[in-house]
Amino acid sequence: MANISAALVKELRDKTGAGMMDCKKALGETDGDIEAAVDWLRTKGLAKAAKKAGRVAAEGLVGTAISGSQAAVVEVNSETDFVARNEQFQGFVAETAQAALATDGSLEALQTAKLAAGASVEDTIKELIATIGENMTLRRVEKVTVTDGVVAAYMHNAVAEGLGKIGVLVALESTGDKEFLNTLGRQIAMHVAAVNPIAVDASGVDAATIERESAILREKNAGKPDHVMAKIVESGVKSYLKEVTLLDQPFVHDTSKTVAQVLKEAESKAGAPVTLTGFVRYALGEGIEKEESDFAAEVAAQAGVKG
């Protein structure tokens, strides 16, 4: 059996919400493979779903900027939350998001983009590291544009305008009333921040994800006749896709309607058809491993695993 560390138990617990001892057992059964352990827990009905929204935190800020028919979102990481409260750091993140609007949306282009003082984003980060004394990283950037419509934004846990811990952009294509579309787009962006869909609709979900769900359903229903299994898998995958795709989700502001229904009903007020063409959701630190030694020690003490 693999040596299961307390930190690994914690990571699985954060991803699945399963009990500590169940997480320890799942990791033991899968030789410490955390993704396999997630599937093992789900097969046993001990976890609802893998929470890939990034429960493991890293410090810093997410920043958004909007100009006309385009918007950008960036993530800049620091070692401590203390730096995220630094006005100089906040100004840098805000200016970096603004600079992203003039790029092709790639990380490489943003790193070499010039800021107001004349230095590049990359060189400015180096200066901040030397001044503030903490390591910092421009982690990622994404740019969203519309042909005719709006890109709306929402920032959760905002520390300043366009700066916070979860930033969302939503693109709505429409020739309708822009003020109304901005309000609608912000409401949908709030939904995305809260619910964290993985795609706009089923066509945006990759085949590997669907196959993984199918495999879990087959394992959970092992022993059923082939014709019954086929129906179970088909029905289960359809239910899963409704849960994780934006247009099929119950709208957080009115759960009696799906997001698709809200968009359709909005067309009369907008004065034109409305199409949601895409969204971006950045949660600060998602996917970044960060050691939390105190909690790991607590888990070790209760679960009897080695740190």
Short mmCIF file of C-alpha atoms in Angstrom, two decimals:
data_model
loop_
_atom_site.label_atom_id
_atom_site.label_comp_id
_atom_site.label_asym_id
_atom_site.label_seq_id
_atom_site.Cartn_x
_atom_site.Cartn_y
_atom_site.Cartn_z
CA MET A 1 0.00 0.00 0.00
CA ALA A 2 1.23 3.50 -0.83
CA ASN A 3 2.30 5.77 2.02
CA ILE A 4 -0.78 7.98 2.36
CA SER A 5 0.19 11.39 3.72
CA ALA A 6 -2.08 13.63 5.75
CA ALA A 7 -1.82 16.30 3.06
CA LEU A 8 -3.13 13.84 0.45
CA VAL A 9 -6.07 12.91 2.68
CA LYS A 10 -6.87 16.61 3.09
CA GLU A 11 -6.69 17.24 -0.65
CA LEU A 12 -9.13 14.42 -1.38
CA ARG A 13 -11.41 15.60 1.40
CA ASP A 14 -11.44 19.12 -0.10
CA LYS A 15 -12.16 17.78 -3.59
CA THR A 16 -15.04 15.52 -2.63
CA GLY A 17 -16.45 16.58 0.72
CA ALA A 18 -16.25 12.94 1.80
CA GLY A 19 -15.42 11.90 5.37
CA MET A 20 -11.81 11.78 6.49
CA MET A 21 -11.72 8.03 7.09
CA ASP A 22 -13.47 7.36 3.78
CA CYS A 23 -10.83 9.48 2.04
CA LYS A 24 -8.06 7.53 3.76
CA LYS A 25 -9.62 4.23 2.68
CA ALA A 26 -10.14 5.44 -0.90
CA LEU A 27 -6.50 6.47 -1.21
CA GLY A 28 -5.41 3.14 0.20
CA GLU A 29 -7.55 1.27 -2.31
CA THR A 30 -6.09 3.29 -5.22
CA ASP A 31 -2.43 3.38 -4.13
CA GLY A 32 -2.55 7.11 -3.52
CA ASP A 33 -3.90 8.06 -6.97
CA ILE A 34 -6.14 11.00 -6.07
CA GLU A 35 -8.21 11.05 -9.27
CA ALA A 36 -8.82 7.30 -8.99
CA ALA A 37 -9.73 7.84 -5.34
CA VAL A 38 -12.31 10.46 -6.34
CA ASP A 39 -13.89 7.92 -8.70
CA TRP A 40 -13.74 5.21 -6.02
CA LEU A 41 -15.62 7.43 -3.57
CA ARG A 42 -18.24 8.33 -6.15
CA THR A 43 -18.68 4.68 -7.11
CA LYS A 44 -19.35 3.89 -3.46
CA GLY A 45 -21.77 6.80 -3.21
CA LEU A 46 -19.55 8.62 -0.71
CA ALA A 47 -18.98 11.76 -2.79
CA LYS A 48 -21.40 13.72 -4.94
CA ALA A 49 -18.84 14.99 -7.43
CA ALA A 50 -15.25 16.08 -7.77
CA LYS A 51 -15.15 19.73 -6.77
CA LYS A 52 -12.68 21.06 -9.27
CA ALA A 53 -13.35 24.67 -8.46
CA GLY A 54 -10.14 24.83 -6.53
CA ARG A 55 -10.68 24.38 -2.82
CA VAL A 56 -6.88 24.46 -2.46
CA ALA A 57 -6.04 28.15 -2.14
CA ALA A 58 -3.16 30.32 -3.28
CA GLU A 59 -2.96 34.01 -2.48
CA GLY A 60 -3.09 37.02 -4.75
CA LEU A 61 -5.89 38.49 -6.84
CA VAL A 62 -8.07 37.92 -9.86
CA GLY A 63 -8.61 41.05 -11.95
CA THR A 64 -11.06 41.93 -14.74
CA ALA A 65 -11.21 44.76 -17.26
CA ILE A 66 -13.87 45.63 -19.84
CA SER A 67 -13.74 47.95 -22.84
CA GLY A 68 -16.64 48.00 -25.25
CA SER A 69 -17.12 44.59 -26.85
CA GLN A 70 -14.15 42.94 -25.17
CA ALA A 71 -13.05 41.99 -21.68
CA ALA A 72 -10.15 40.24 -19.99
CA VAL A 73 -9.53 38.37 -16.76
CA VAL A 74 -6.14 37.70 -15.17
CA GLU A 75 -4.82 35.92 -12.11
CA VAL A 76 -1.70 37.12 -10.31
CA ASN A 77 -0.50 35.01 -7.38
CA SER A 78 1.48 35.99 -4.32
CA GLU A 79 2.73 34.09 -1.30
CA THR A 80 0.48 35.73 1.31
CA ASP A 81 -2.87 37.45 1.54
CA PHE A 82 -1.03 40.40 3.06
CA VAL A 83 0.32 41.26 -0.39
CA ALA A 84 -3.16 41.04 -1.92
CA ARG A 85 -4.15 43.91 0.40
CA ASN A 86 -1.19 46.01 -0.75
CA GLU A 87 -2.34 48.98 -2.86
CA GLN A 88 0.73 48.76 -5.10
CA PHE A 89 -0.02 45.10 -5.86
CA GLN A 90 -3.70 45.84 -6.44
CA GLY A 91 -2.79 48.62 -8.85
CA PHE A 92 -0.51 46.27 -10.75
CA VAL A 93 -3.20 43.60 -11.13
CA ALA A 94 -5.76 46.18 -12.30
CA GLU A 95 -3.33 47.65 -14.84
CA THR A 96 -2.33 44.18 -16.04
CA ALA A 97 -5.97 43.26 -16.69
CA GLN A 98 -6.38 46.49 -18.63
CA ALA A 99 -3.22 45.79 -20.63
CA ALA A 100 -4.58 42.35 -21.57
CA LEU A 101 -7.32 44.04 -23.61
CA ALA A 102 -4.72 45.19 -26.13
CA THR A 103 -3.18 41.71 -26.55
CA ASP A 104 -4.25 38.53 -28.32
CA GLY A 105 -5.22 37.06 -24.95
CA SER A 106 -2.16 34.83 -24.58
CA LEU A 107 0.02 34.73 -21.48
CA GLU A 108 3.14 35.30 -23.58
CA ALA A 109 1.74 38.47 -25.14
CA LEU A 110 0.66 39.86 -21.78
CA GLN A 111 4.03 39.24 -20.18
CA THR A 112 5.70 41.45 -22.78
CA ALA A 113 2.94 44.10 -22.85
CA LYS A 114 3.97 47.57 -21.68
CA LEU A 115 2.35 49.23 -18.71
CA ALA A 116 1.87 52.97 -18.18
CA ALA A 117 5.32 53.45 -16.63
CA GLY A 118 6.93 51.97 -19.74
CA ALA A 119 8.13 48.67 -18.28
CA SER A 120 6.71 45.31 -19.38
CA VAL A 121 4.37 43.30 -17.17
CA GLU A 122 7.14 40.72 -16.68
CA ASP A 123 9.71 43.32 -15.62
CA THR A 124 7.21 45.07 -13.35
CA ILE A 125 6.58 41.81 -11.51
CA LYS A 126 10.32 41.47 -10.92
CA GLU A 127 10.41 44.99 -9.51
CA LEU A 128 7.48 44.25 -7.21
CA ILE A 129 9.17 41.08 -5.96
CA ALA A 130 12.26 43.08 -5.09
CA THR A 131 10.24 45.85 -3.45
CA ILE A 132 7.66 43.84 -1.52
CA GLY A 133 9.85 40.82 -0.82
CA GLU A 134 7.50 38.04 -1.91
CA ASN A 135 7.44 35.80 -4.92
CA MET A 136 4.70 36.70 -7.44
CA THR A 137 3.50 35.05 -10.62
CA LEU A 138 1.30 36.11 -13.51
CA ARG A 139 -0.45 32.76 -13.73
CA ARG A 140 -3.04 33.06 -16.51
CA VAL A 141 -5.14 35.35 -18.68
CA GLU A 142 -8.17 35.00 -20.92
CA LYS A 143 -9.82 37.46 -23.26
CA VAL A 144 -13.48 37.42 -24.32
CA THR A 145 -14.99 39.36 -27.23
CA VAL A 146 -18.42 39.72 -28.84
CA THR A 147 -19.33 40.81 -32.35
CA ASP A 148 -22.45 42.72 -31.32
CA GLY A 149 -23.53 42.52 -27.72
CA VAL A 150 -21.92 42.81 -24.31
CA VAL A 151 -19.37 41.12 -22.08
CA ALA A 152 -20.55 41.40 -18.49
CA ALA A 153 -18.44 40.82 -15.39
CA TYR A 154 -18.90 39.87 -11.76
CA MET A 155 -16.27 39.82 -9.03
CA HIS A 156 -16.88 37.83 -5.85
CA ASN A 157 -15.14 38.85 -2.61
CA ALA A 158 -14.08 42.09 -4.27
CA VAL A 159 -11.39 44.15 -2.55
CA ALA A 160 -11.65 46.94 -5.13
CA GLU A 161 -13.39 47.54 -8.45
CA GLY A 162 -12.62 44.57 -10.71
CA LEU A 163 -10.35 42.90 -8.14
CA GLY A 164 -11.18 39.93 -5.93
CA LYS A 165 -11.09 36.16 -5.51
CA ILE A 166 -13.54 34.85 -8.11
CA GLY A 167 -13.86 36.71 -11.40
CA VAL A 168 -16.40 35.81 -14.09
CA LEU A 169 -16.96 37.09 -17.63
CA VAL A 170 -20.11 36.27 -19.62
CA ALA A 171 -20.51 36.99 -23.34
CA LEU A 172 -23.96 37.79 -24.72
CA GLU A 173 -24.43 38.29 -28.45
CA SER A 174 -27.43 40.52 -29.22
CA THR A 175 -28.38 43.69 -31.05
CA GLY A 176 -30.75 44.49 -28.19
CA ASP A 177 -30.66 47.07 -25.41
CA LYS A 178 -27.12 47.13 -24.04
CA GLU A 179 -28.02 48.42 -20.58
CA PHE A 180 -30.50 45.58 -20.09
CA LEU A 181 -28.01 43.06 -21.48
CA ASN A 182 -25.33 44.23 -19.05
CA THR A 183 -27.70 43.71 -16.11
CA LEU A 184 -28.70 40.27 -17.37
CA GLY A 185 -25.08 39.32 -18.06
CA ARG A 186 -24.02 40.30 -14.56
CA GLN A 187 -26.79 38.17 -13.05
CA ILE A 188 -25.66 35.18 -15.13
CA ALA A 189 -22.05 35.88 -14.13
CA MET A 190 -23.12 35.72 -10.48
CA HIS A 191 -24.74 32.37 -11.24
CA VAL A 192 -21.50 31.10 -12.80
CA ALA A 193 -19.51 32.25 -9.76
CA ALA A 194 -21.86 30.40 -7.42
CA VAL A 195 -22.54 27.18 -9.37
CA ASN A 196 -19.35 26.76 -11.44
CA PRO A 197 -20.64 25.07 -14.64
CA ILE A 198 -18.04 23.36 -16.82
CA ALA A 199 -19.47 24.38 -20.22
CA VAL A 200 -22.22 26.42 -21.85
CA ASP A 201 -24.02 23.30 -23.10
CA ALA A 202 -23.42 19.59 -23.67
CA SER A 203 -21.46 20.21 -26.88
CA GLY A 204 -18.76 21.92 -24.83
CA VAL A 205 -18.13 18.96 -22.51
CA ASP A 206 -15.15 16.92 -23.66
CA ALA A 207 -15.51 13.24 -24.49
CA ALA A 208 -13.11 12.15 -21.73
CA THR A 209 -15.34 13.71 -19.06
CA ILE A 210 -18.42 11.95 -20.43
CA GLU A 211 -16.58 8.63 -20.61
CA ARG A 212 -15.44 9.04 -17.02
CA GLU A 213 -19.04 9.57 -15.88
CA SER A 214 -20.13 6.57 -17.93
CA ALA A 215 -17.45 4.40 -16.33
CA ILE A 216 -18.57 5.41 -12.83
CA LEU A 217 -22.18 4.56 -13.67
CA ARG A 218 -21.18 1.17 -15.10
CA GLU A 219 -19.16 0.38 -11.99
CA LYS A 220 -21.96 1.43 -9.64
CA ASN A 221 -24.42 -0.76 -11.53
CA ALA A 222 -22.17 -3.73 -12.21
CA GLY A 223 -24.05 -6.97 -12.82
CA LYS A 224 -27.04 -5.40 -14.57
CA PRO A 225 -28.03 -6.85 -17.99
CA ASP A 226 -26.44 -5.07 -20.95
CA HIS A 227 -29.70 -3.54 -22.22
CA VAL A 228 -30.52 -2.22 -18.74
CA MET A 229 -26.97 -0.92 -18.27
CA ALA A 230 -27.14 0.99 -21.55
CA LYS A 231 -30.29 2.80 -20.43
CA ILE A 232 -28.86 3.54 -16.98
CA VAL A 233 -25.69 5.02 -18.46
CA GLU A 234 -27.58 7.07 -21.04
CA SER A 235 -29.97 8.47 -18.44
CA GLY A 236 -27.19 9.08 -15.92
CA VAL A 237 -25.02 10.97 -18.40
CA LYS A 238 -27.98 13.14 -19.43
CA SER A 239 -28.65 14.00 -15.79
CA TYR A 240 -24.97 14.77 -15.22
CA LEU A 241 -24.82 17.10 -18.24
CA LYS A 242 -27.87 19.00 -17.00
CA GLU A 243 -26.14 19.53 -13.68
CA VAL A 244 -22.86 20.83 -15.07
CA THR A 245 -23.81 22.81 -18.21
CA LEU A 246 -24.81 26.43 -17.78
CA LEU A 247 -27.89 26.63 -20.00
CA ASP A 248 -29.55 23.62 -18.33
CA GLN A 249 -28.88 24.68 -14.74
CA PRO A 250 -31.62 26.19 -12.55
CA PHE A 251 -30.97 29.93 -12.45
CA VAL A 252 -29.76 30.93 -8.98
CA HIS A 253 -31.92 34.08 -9.00
CA ASP A 254 -35.05 32.08 -9.89
CA THR A 255 -34.63 28.32 -9.58
CA SER A 256 -38.01 27.66 -11.21
CA LYS A 257 -36.34 28.47 -14.55
CA THR A 258 -33.21 27.27 -16.32
CA VAL A 259 -30.64 29.75 -17.58
CA ALA A 260 -31.78 28.93 -21.12
CA GLN A 261 -35.37 29.83 -20.22
CA VAL A 262 -34.23 33.08 -18.61
CA LEU A 263 -32.35 34.03 -21.79
CA LYS A 264 -35.37 33.25 -23.97
CA GLU A 265 -37.70 35.31 -21.79
CA ALA A 266 -35.19 38.17 -21.77
CA GLU A 267 -35.46 38.63 -25.55
CA SER A 268 -38.69 40.62 -25.30
CA LYS A 269 -37.10 43.10 -22.89
CA ALA A 270 -33.87 43.26 -24.86
CA GLY A 271 -35.78 43.82 -28.08
CA ALA A 272 -33.78 41.19 -29.97
CA PRO A 273 -32.60 37.56 -29.75
CA VAL A 274 -29.99 36.90 -27.04
CA THR A 275 -27.33 34.19 -27.31
CA LEU A 276 -24.88 33.27 -24.56
CA THR A 277 -21.72 32.46 -26.49
CA GLY A 278 -19.27 31.81 -23.68
CA PHE A 279 -18.07 32.44 -20.15
CA VAL A 280 -14.85 32.40 -18.14
CA ARG A 281 -14.58 31.75 -14.42
CA TYR A 282 -11.31 32.29 -12.53
CA ALA A 283 -11.20 31.26 -8.87
CA LEU A 284 -8.07 32.39 -7.08
CA GLY A 285 -5.60 29.56 -6.59
CA GLU A 286 -7.70 26.78 -8.12
CA GLY A 287 -5.52 23.77 -8.84
CA ILE A 288 -2.48 25.14 -7.01
CA GLU A 289 -1.18 22.93 -4.22
CA LYS A 290 -0.50 24.81 -1.04
CA GLU A 291 0.70 23.14 2.13
CA GLU A 292 -1.39 23.76 5.21
CA SER A 293 0.69 22.05 7.84
CA ASP A 294 -1.54 22.73 10.86
CA PHE A 295 -4.59 21.14 9.26
CA ALA A 296 -2.51 18.24 7.96
CA ALA A 297 -1.24 17.58 11.47
CA GLU A 298 -4.80 17.58 12.74
CA VAL A 299 -5.84 15.06 10.09
CA ALA A 300 -2.82 12.90 10.87
CA ALA A 301 -3.66 12.84 14.54
CA GLN A 302 -7.26 11.80 13.91
CA ALA A 303 -6.74 9.41 11.01
CA GLY A 304 -3.56 7.78 12.24
CA VAL A 305 -1.60 8.43 9.06
CA LYS A 306 1.97 9.56 8.70
CA GLY A 307 2.72 13.18 7.87
#
